[in-house]
Amino acid sequence: MASGLSGSTIKSWFQYRCERKTRYEIMDPSELAAVPVARDQREQPWAALGVDYENRVVARLARDTRVLRPGHGEESLPERQAIAFLKGQGSATYAAQVNLRPRGLPAFVGGVDIKLRRSFADLVRRDVQDGQLIFTVIDVKATRAARAFHKTQVAFYVLLLRAMLTELGVQASVAAMGEIWRIPDDGDAESDRWIVEAFALNPYLRLVEDFCRSTLPAIAAKIVVPGRDDTFFHVYFKCEQCAYLPHCIEAVGPRRTPYVRDVSAVAGLSHEAKRTLQSIGVGTVAGLAELGAGIGRIDGAGWSLSRRADQLVARARALRDDAALPGTDPHTFLMPPRADAAIYLIADNDPVDDTLVTLGYRYVDDGGNREHIEVLPTGDRAAEANALVSVFGRLVADLEAIDAHNAALGDPSDPASRYAHIFLYEATEALALQNAVKRHLDDPRVRTGLLHMVRLFPPDEVVPEPEFRGMQHLPATALRSVVEQLFALPVTVSYDLRQVSAALHRAGHIAITYQPAEGFERPFSALLALDVSRHLREGRGKGPDTDAIRADVSARLGATQAIADWLRAEHGRRVEAGQPPMLRLNKQPFRLQASFNPLDAGDLDVLRAFELLENRAGLLDTMIRLAQPKRVRRDAGRAIGPMRLLNVSDKGKYSYLLFAMPRECEDADIAAGTMGLILSDGDPDYVLEPRLWRTLGCDIMSPWSGDAPNLLRLRMFRPSFNGPNFQEVKRRAGQDGWWLDQSFVDFNSSKADAFLSFLGAQVQP
């Protein structure tokens, strides 16, 4: 069966690792039509953007040096000109859109019935060193980071170029470095500027050659005919930009019964896990739902399946029964049970311009709710800074009012005290906000605002205020993580607010759902789609306008609030029924940190804010990870347990403890030399209390000769071992309930704060 291989196919494989996509791409269009295979034929804005950016870059390059380019209406450089360029003829330094297709089949794709399709290198540079021709292959990408799959595409072009030079009998070599010309970090895709990212080719050449010799023949041999398709596929979030998604998504759609619905529909299932399930004859939602969690212990079960089996089975049962079922964890430490003032944020980022497209804010208390939404129709950085100041100015003002109320009461135990908390649906939105702030640290308004941001965190020893010492709360909650911990929902992906809110609505839990209007719906996420933001910013009039986007953000804010309200109500219902509490993040009435005065900020205060904010970011990240259930921490390799205490001995100023750890923990990401280790029973009373970490600290010792792989030796400072905190841990953990976690260690903040204080004293009049 004749088929074709191109550079885009190579890039696609290393980007998606999808056997089906690769098989379809090397098939002739007439073969696909005969199956038939549905394909999205719409123009993709991101693809058009890439072509436009490349054309601008090459046009600018041509103004500075000699570039051979295709004529008007031509797809590639004429073959005659390309051959002359490769033979060293003419004065041009660059050639654009060179069709790198040798007449014969190169050796690296031998052993398979396949042909080469046209593969156009964006640019080839010709240099002469010591009389020797040297060519460099360049790919122009409208991206802000050169990924591995971009580099494999360049490597494929290099292999083709080598074959062409051999056929032409040209004595030349190809440079050992390839180049990606991409959008500068401070630029945008609408300009003609670029930055060169050079990389060593050899590792990527080996990847491409190994794929063509070992993997490609097996893929090409897969039978795809009407009524039969032997290709392996897995539908998940990376499939969103695939042209064949309309074909594959039918297999996981809700219109199929659970007994024929592909197991890809189970949220969180990996490629590896699906292959394992198929090897034992389980390929449907119902098939997985009927298994027990013991499926994770079968021979060949990989990391994902072995450590998430119970969660995946629960989600499959939720899909089978179309019901919201209890999850694998009965409680969460990521969300507080009370929020007298709830703040909801939404942020959409355009990865091309690397700026925010939307920023939504909703404040809810017993007096009602207020909402403010910014939509940025351009990628202008000044407009983004203005939006940040506008939204965060409201947030700070609202928190200052709560702080003033609680300060006037003077007693955190007063029933009139007010609790505040920040909610997002997806943690990605918090990252988008963080990066937006980083982009504007040269703006005095944003830079001074760092002081306000620091004030969201209670201080610890860096700025001693005993009444607030210790991190007693997390400032924000990503609701998706909470829902995933507590419930198994009939959704194919929990990232999608549309699916999650609809599932909770069908179960009678919430009254408001996010129902995206035409043009906004995405199969795997509720965040603003790239094509929506590109249509808005390029002014092509093809997508939703500013008002429609603002309405979409408002709808997502409403659904996010509905989910948070229900979670708190469900927690209250369980407590009233005498059941264990569901939401267990212990928050105090809200108070701003008082160590900095944002209205009287000097340069040293700003530097101190930078340092302390960095400290808080690291501590917050650690706290969020430690707030996850013990099982999740262990499965991610960040904790070891439950361990059995075998022996304790004393020598000098240390106590030495010997443990037997579970077999699945032998490859944990914790080893000798890891700093900040704490030994406890794994209970949040200890791992979420930074003030106790010092009393639980320990070190991993090197194993003794002859130690079995499951033995772990720890060393603890004897006063800590004999102290009341650890003795209470020892009583609670018993012999078999021990856990080892990694806390947060920061050696720099206190030193930096002391140094800045010293400088401040020196400049005092």
CSV table of C-alpha atoms in Angstrom, one decimal, residues 218-548:
chain,number,residue,atom,x,y,z
A,218,ALA,CA,4.6,-1.4,12.5
A,219,ILE,CA,2.4,1.6,12.1
A,220,ALA,CA,2.3,1.4,8.3
A,221,ALA,CA,1.3,-2.3,8.5
A,222,LYS,CA,-1.8,-1.5,10.6
A,223,ILE,CA,-4.9,-2.4,8.5
A,224,VAL,CA,-7.3,0.5,8.0
A,225,VAL,CA,-10.2,-0.4,5.6
A,226,PRO,CA,-14.0,0.0,5.7
A,227,GLY,CA,-15.3,-1.8,8.7
A,228,ARG,CA,-11.8,-2.4,10.2
A,229,ASP,CA,-9.3,-0.2,11.9
A,230,ASP,CA,-6.5,-1.8,13.8
A,231,THR,CA,-4.7,1.4,14.9
A,232,PHE,CA,-4.3,2.2,18.6
A,233,PHE,CA,-5.7,5.5,19.7
A,234,HIS,CA,-6.4,7.3,22.9
A,235,VAL,CA,-8.6,10.4,23.2
A,236,TYR,CA,-7.4,13.0,25.7
A,237,PHE,CA,-6.7,16.7,26.0
A,238,LYS,CA,-3.8,16.8,23.5
A,239,CYS,CA,-6.2,15.7,20.8
A,240,GLU,CA,-8.0,19.1,20.7
A,241,GLN,CA,-5.9,20.4,17.8
A,242,CYS,CA,-5.9,17.2,15.8
A,243,ALA,CA,-7.8,17.2,12.5
A,244,TYR,CA,-9.0,13.7,13.1
A,245,LEU,CA,-10.7,14.4,16.4
A,246,PRO,CA,-14.2,14.4,14.9
A,247,HIS,CA,-13.6,10.8,13.8
A,248,CYS,CA,-12.1,9.5,17.1
A,249,ILE,CA,-14.3,11.4,19.5
A,250,GLU,CA,-17.3,9.4,18.4
A,251,ALA,CA,-15.9,6.4,20.2
A,252,VAL,CA,-15.9,8.2,23.6
A,253,GLY,CA,-19.1,10.2,23.2
A,254,PRO,CA,-22.1,9.9,25.6
A,255,ARG,CA,-24.3,8.6,22.8
A,256,ARG,CA,-22.6,5.3,23.1
A,257,THR,CA,-23.7,2.8,25.7
A,258,PRO,CA,-21.1,2.0,28.4
A,259,TYR,CA,-20.6,-1.4,26.9
A,260,VAL,CA,-19.3,0.0,23.6
A,261,ARG,CA,-18.0,3.3,24.8
A,262,ASP,CA,-14.2,3.3,24.5
A,263,VAL,CA,-12.4,3.3,27.8
A,264,SER,CA,-10.6,6.5,26.7
A,265,ALA,CA,-13.7,8.3,28.0
A,266,VAL,CA,-12.5,7.7,31.6
A,267,ALA,CA,-10.9,10.9,32.8
A,268,GLY,CA,-7.2,10.6,33.7
A,269,LEU,CA,-6.6,7.3,31.9
A,270,SER,CA,-3.2,7.3,30.2
A,271,HIS,CA,-2.1,5.7,26.9
A,272,GLU,CA,0.0,3.2,28.9
A,273,ALA,CA,-3.0,2.2,31.1
A,274,LYS,CA,-5.3,1.8,28.1
A,275,ARG,CA,-2.8,-0.5,26.4
A,276,THR,CA,-2.6,-2.6,29.6
A,277,LEU,CA,-6.3,-2.8,29.9
A,278,GLN,CA,-6.7,-3.8,26.2
A,279,SER,CA,-4.1,-6.6,26.8
A,280,ILE,CA,-6.5,-8.3,29.2
A,281,GLY,CA,-9.5,-7.7,27.0
A,282,VAL,CA,-10.9,-4.5,28.7
A,283,GLY,CA,-11.6,-1.8,26.2
A,284,THR,CA,-14.8,-0.2,27.3
A,285,VAL,CA,-16.1,2.0,30.1
A,286,ALA,CA,-18.3,-0.8,31.4
A,287,GLY,CA,-15.4,-3.3,31.3
A,288,LEU,CA,-13.3,-1.1,33.5
A,289,ALA,CA,-16.2,-0.3,35.8
A,290,GLU,CA,-16.7,-4.0,36.5
A,291,LEU,CA,-13.2,-4.5,37.7
A,292,GLY,CA,-11.9,-3.9,41.2
A,293,ALA,CA,-9.0,-1.8,42.2
A,294,GLY,CA,-6.8,-4.9,42.1
A,295,ILE,CA,-6.5,-4.3,38.4
A,296,GLY,CA,-3.5,-2.1,39.3
A,297,ARG,CA,-1.6,-5.2,40.5
A,298,ILE,CA,-1.8,-7.2,37.4
A,299,ASP,CA,1.4,-8.1,35.5
A,300,GLY,CA,2.4,-5.3,33.2
A,301,ALA,CA,0.5,-2.6,35.0
A,302,GLY,CA,2.5,0.6,34.6
A,303,TRP,CA,2.9,3.5,37.0
A,304,SER,CA,-0.3,5.2,36.1
A,305,LEU,CA,-2.6,2.2,36.3
A,306,SER,CA,-1.0,0.6,39.4
A,307,ARG,CA,-1.2,3.8,41.5
A,308,ARG,CA,-4.6,5.2,40.2
A,309,ALA,CA,-6.6,2.0,39.8
A,310,ASP,CA,-9.2,2.7,42.4
A,311,GLN,CA,-9.7,6.2,41.2
A,312,LEU,CA,-10.1,5.1,37.5
A,313,VAL,CA,-12.5,2.3,38.4
A,314,ALA,CA,-14.6,4.8,40.4
A,315,ARG,CA,-14.7,7.2,37.5
A,316,ALA,CA,-15.7,4.4,35.1
A,317,ARG,CA,-18.5,3.5,37.4
A,318,ALA,CA,-19.7,7.1,37.4
A,319,LEU,CA,-19.8,7.1,33.6
A,320,ARG,CA,-21.5,3.7,33.5
A,321,ASP,CA,-24.2,4.8,35.9
A,322,ASP,CA,-24.3,8.5,34.8
A,323,ALA,CA,-24.1,9.4,38.5
A,324,ALA,CA,-22.0,11.6,40.8
A,325,LEU,CA,-20.4,9.0,43.1
A,326,PRO,CA,-18.1,9.3,46.1
A,327,GLY,CA,-14.5,9.6,45.2
A,328,THR,CA,-11.5,7.8,46.7
A,329,ASP,CA,-10.9,10.4,49.4
A,330,PRO,CA,-13.5,11.3,52.0
A,331,HIS,CA,-12.1,14.7,52.7
A,332,THR,CA,-9.8,17.4,51.4
A,333,PHE,CA,-7.4,19.9,53.0
A,334,LEU,CA,-7.4,22.2,49.9
A,335,MET,CA,-10.7,24.0,50.7
A,336,PRO,CA,-12.0,25.6,53.9
A,337,PRO,CA,-15.6,24.9,55.1
A,338,ARG,CA,-16.4,28.6,55.6
A,339,ALA,CA,-16.0,31.7,53.4
A,340,ASP,CA,-18.0,34.7,54.5
A,341,ALA,CA,-16.4,36.6,51.6
A,342,ALA,CA,-15.7,34.5,48.5
A,343,ILE,CA,-13.5,35.9,45.7
A,344,TYR,CA,-13.7,34.2,42.3
A,345,LEU,CA,-11.1,34.7,39.6
A,346,ILE,CA,-10.9,33.7,35.9
A,347,ALA,CA,-7.9,34.3,33.6
A,348,ASP,CA,-7.5,33.3,30.0
A,349,ASN,CA,-4.1,33.5,28.3
A,350,ASP,CA,-3.2,33.8,24.7
A,351,PRO,CA,0.0,31.6,24.2
A,352,VAL,CA,0.9,33.3,21.0
A,353,ASP,CA,1.0,36.9,22.3
A,354,ASP,CA,1.8,35.5,25.8
A,355,THR,CA,-0.7,38.0,27.4
A,356,LEU,CA,-4.0,37.7,29.1
A,357,VAL,CA,-7.1,37.8,27.0
A,358,THR,CA,-9.6,38.0,29.9
A,359,LEU,CA,-9.4,38.7,33.6
A,360,GLY,CA,-12.6,38.1,35.6
A,361,TYR,CA,-13.4,39.0,39.2
A,362,ARG,CA,-16.4,38.3,41.3
A,363,TYR,CA,-16.8,39.2,45.0
A,364,VAL,CA,-19.6,37.4,46.9
A,365,ASP,CA,-20.7,38.0,50.5
A,366,ASP,CA,-24.0,38.1,52.4
A,367,GLY,CA,-24.7,41.5,50.7
A,368,GLY,CA,-24.8,40.0,47.2
A,369,ASN,CA,-22.1,39.9,44.5
A,370,ARG,CA,-20.1,42.3,42.4
A,371,GLU,CA,-18.4,41.5,39.2
A,372,HIS,CA,-15.8,43.1,37.0
A,373,ILE,CA,-14.4,41.6,33.8
A,374,GLU,CA,-11.6,42.9,31.6
A,375,VAL,CA,-11.4,41.7,28.0
A,376,LEU,CA,-8.2,42.6,26.1
A,377,PRO,CA,-8.8,42.8,22.3
A,378,THR,CA,-5.1,43.3,21.6
A,379,GLY,CA,-1.8,41.9,22.9
A,380,ASP,CA,-0.7,45.3,24.1
A,381,ARG,CA,1.4,44.9,27.3
A,382,ALA,CA,0.3,48.3,28.7
A,383,ALA,CA,-3.4,47.2,28.4
A,384,GLU,CA,-2.6,44.0,30.3
A,385,ALA,CA,-0.9,46.0,33.1
A,386,ASN,CA,-4.0,48.3,33.3
A,387,ALA,CA,-6.2,45.2,33.5
A,388,LEU,CA,-4.1,43.7,36.3
A,389,VAL,CA,-4.2,47.0,38.3
A,390,SER,CA,-7.9,47.4,37.8
A,391,VAL,CA,-8.8,43.9,39.0
A,392,PHE,CA,-6.3,43.5,41.7
A,393,GLY,CA,-7.1,47.0,43.0
A,394,ARG,CA,-10.6,45.8,43.6
A,395,LEU,CA,-9.4,42.6,45.2
A,396,VAL,CA,-7.1,44.5,47.6
A,397,ALA,CA,-9.8,47.0,48.5
A,398,ASP,CA,-12.2,44.2,49.3
A,399,LEU,CA,-9.7,42.4,51.5
A,400,GLU,CA,-8.7,45.6,53.2
A,401,ALA,CA,-12.3,46.2,54.2
A,402,ILE,CA,-12.5,42.7,55.7
A,403,ASP,CA,-9.1,43.2,57.5
A,404,ALA,CA,-10.4,46.4,59.0
A,405,HIS,CA,-13.6,44.7,60.2
A,406,ASN,CA,-11.6,41.9,61.9
A,407,ALA,CA,-9.1,44.3,63.3
A,408,ALA,CA,-11.9,46.3,64.9
A,409,LEU,CA,-13.2,43.2,66.6
A,410,GLY,CA,-9.8,42.4,68.0
A,411,ASP,CA,-10.6,38.8,68.8
A,412,PRO,CA,-10.4,36.0,66.1
A,413,SER,CA,-12.8,33.9,68.2
A,414,ASP,CA,-15.5,36.5,67.9
A,415,PRO,CA,-18.5,35.0,66.0
A,416,ALA,CA,-18.7,38.2,64.0
A,417,SER,CA,-15.2,37.7,62.5
A,418,ARG,CA,-15.2,37.3,58.7
A,419,TYR,CA,-13.5,34.6,56.8
A,420,ALA,CA,-12.3,35.2,53.2
A,421,HIS,CA,-11.0,32.9,50.5
A,422,ILE,CA,-10.0,33.0,46.8
A,423,PHE,CA,-11.3,30.4,44.3
A,424,LEU,CA,-10.3,29.5,40.8
A,425,TYR,CA,-11.6,26.6,38.8
A,426,GLU,CA,-8.3,25.5,37.3
A,427,ALA,CA,-4.8,25.9,38.6
A,428,THR,CA,-3.7,26.9,35.1
A,429,GLU,CA,-5.5,30.2,35.7
A,430,ALA,CA,-3.4,30.9,38.7
A,431,LEU,CA,-0.2,30.3,36.7
A,432,ALA,CA,-1.5,32.7,34.0
A,433,LEU,CA,-2.0,35.4,36.6
A,434,GLN,CA,1.5,34.7,38.1
A,435,ASN,CA,3.2,35.0,34.7
A,436,ALA,CA,1.2,38.2,33.9
A,437,VAL,CA,2.5,39.8,37.1
A,438,LYS,CA,6.1,38.8,36.2
A,439,ARG,CA,5.7,40.5,32.8
A,440,HIS,CA,5.0,43.8,34.5
A,441,LEU,CA,7.5,44.1,37.3
A,442,ASP,CA,8.9,47.2,35.5
A,443,ASP,CA,5.5,48.9,36.0
A,444,PRO,CA,5.6,50.9,39.3
A,445,ARG,CA,2.0,50.2,40.0
A,446,VAL,CA,2.5,46.4,39.6
A,447,ARG,CA,5.8,46.4,41.4
A,448,THR,CA,4.4,48.3,44.4
A,449,GLY,CA,1.4,46.0,44.3
A,450,LEU,CA,3.7,43.1,45.3
A,451,LEU,CA,3.5,44.5,48.8
A,452,HIS,CA,-0.3,44.0,48.7
A,453,MET,CA,0.2,40.4,47.4
A,454,VAL,CA,2.6,39.6,50.2
A,455,ARG,CA,0.1,40.8,52.7
A,456,LEU,CA,-2.3,38.0,51.7
A,457,PHE,CA,0.0,35.6,53.5
A,458,PRO,CA,0.5,35.6,57.3
A,459,PRO,CA,4.2,36.1,58.0
A,460,ASP,CA,6.5,33.6,59.7
A,461,GLU,CA,9.9,33.9,61.2
A,462,VAL,CA,11.2,36.1,58.4
A,463,VAL,CA,9.1,39.0,59.8
A,464,PRO,CA,8.4,38.0,63.4
A,465,GLU,CA,4.8,38.6,64.5
A,466,PRO,CA,4.0,35.9,67.0
A,467,GLU,CA,0.3,36.2,66.7
A,468,PHE,CA,0.4,35.2,63.1
A,469,ARG,CA,3.5,33.1,63.0
A,470,GLY,CA,3.2,30.0,60.8
A,471,MET,CA,1.3,29.4,57.5
A,472,GLN,CA,-2.2,28.7,58.8
A,473,HIS,CA,-4.1,28.8,55.5
A,474,LEU,CA,-3.8,28.6,51.8
A,475,PRO,CA,-4.9,31.8,50.1
A,476,ALA,CA,-6.6,30.1,47.2
A,477,THR,CA,-8.3,26.9,46.0
A,478,ALA,CA,-8.5,25.4,42.6
A,479,LEU,CA,-11.9,23.8,42.7
A,480,ARG,CA,-11.1,21.1,40.0
A,481,SER,CA,-8.6,19.5,42.4
A,482,VAL,CA,-11.2,19.5,45.2
A,483,VAL,CA,-13.9,17.9,43.0
A,484,GLU,CA,-11.4,15.3,41.8
A,485,GLN,CA,-10.5,14.3,45.3
A,486,LEU,CA,-14.0,14.0,46.7
A,487,PHE,CA,-16.1,12.7,43.8
A,488,ALA,CA,-16.2,10.5,40.7
A,489,LEU,CA,-18.2,12.3,38.1
A,490,PRO,CA,-19.6,11.1,34.8
A,491,VAL,CA,-17.3,13.3,32.7
A,492,THR,CA,-14.6,12.5,30.2
A,493,VAL,CA,-12.3,15.3,31.5
A,494,SER,CA,-12.5,17.2,34.8
A,495,TYR,CA,-10.6,20.2,33.3
A,496,ASP,CA,-13.9,21.1,31.5
A,497,LEU,CA,-16.1,23.2,33.7
A,498,ARG,CA,-18.9,22.6,31.2
A,499,GLN,CA,-18.9,18.8,31.7
A,500,VAL,CA,-18.4,19.0,35.5
A,501,SER,CA,-21.1,21.6,36.1
A,502,ALA,CA,-23.5,19.7,33.8
A,503,ALA,CA,-22.9,16.4,35.7
A,504,LEU,CA,-23.5,18.1,39.1
A,505,HIS,CA,-26.7,19.7,37.7
A,506,ARG,CA,-28.0,16.4,36.4
A,507,ALA,CA,-27.4,15.0,39.9
A,508,GLY,CA,-29.5,17.8,41.4
A,509,HIS,CA,-26.5,19.4,43.2
A,510,ILE,CA,-26.3,22.8,41.5
A,511,ALA,CA,-28.9,24.9,39.7
A,512,ILE,CA,-26.4,26.8,37.5
A,513,THR,CA,-24.3,25.3,34.8
A,514,TYR,CA,-21.8,26.6,32.3
A,515,GLN,CA,-23.3,26.2,28.9
A,516,PRO,CA,-21.0,27.8,26.4
A,517,ALA,CA,-22.5,29.7,23.5
A,518,GLU,CA,-21.7,28.9,19.9
A,519,GLY,CA,-18.0,29.4,19.3
A,520,PHE,CA,-16.9,28.8,22.9
A,521,GLU,CA,-17.4,25.1,23.4
A,522,ARG,CA,-14.2,23.0,23.6
A,523,PRO,CA,-14.0,19.2,24.1
A,524,PHE,CA,-11.4,19.2,26.9
A,525,SER,CA,-11.4,22.6,28.6
A,526,ALA,CA,-13.6,25.6,29.5
A,527,LEU,CA,-10.7,28.1,29.1
A,528,LEU,CA,-11.0,30.4,26.1
A,529,ALA,CA,-10.0,28.6,22.9
A,530,LEU,CA,-7.0,29.8,20.9
A,531,ASP,CA,-9.0,30.4,17.8
A,532,VAL,CA,-11.4,32.7,19.8
A,533,SER,CA,-8.6,34.9,21.1
A,534,ARG,CA,-6.8,34.9,17.7
A,535,HIS,CA,-10.0,35.9,15.8
A,536,LEU,CA,-10.5,38.7,18.4
A,537,ARG,CA,-7.0,40.1,18.2
A,538,GLU,CA,-6.5,39.7,14.4
A,539,GLY,CA,-9.8,41.5,13.8
A,540,ARG,CA,-11.0,39.1,11.1
A,541,GLY,CA,-14.6,39.2,12.3
A,542,LYS,CA,-14.9,35.4,12.3
A,543,GLY,CA,-15.3,34.8,16.0
A,544,PRO,CA,-17.1,36.0,19.1
A,545,ASP,CA,-16.8,39.7,19.9
A,546,THR,CA,-15.8,41.4,23.1
A,547,ASP,CA,-19.3,41.4,24.5
A,548,ALA,CA,-19.7,37.7,23.8
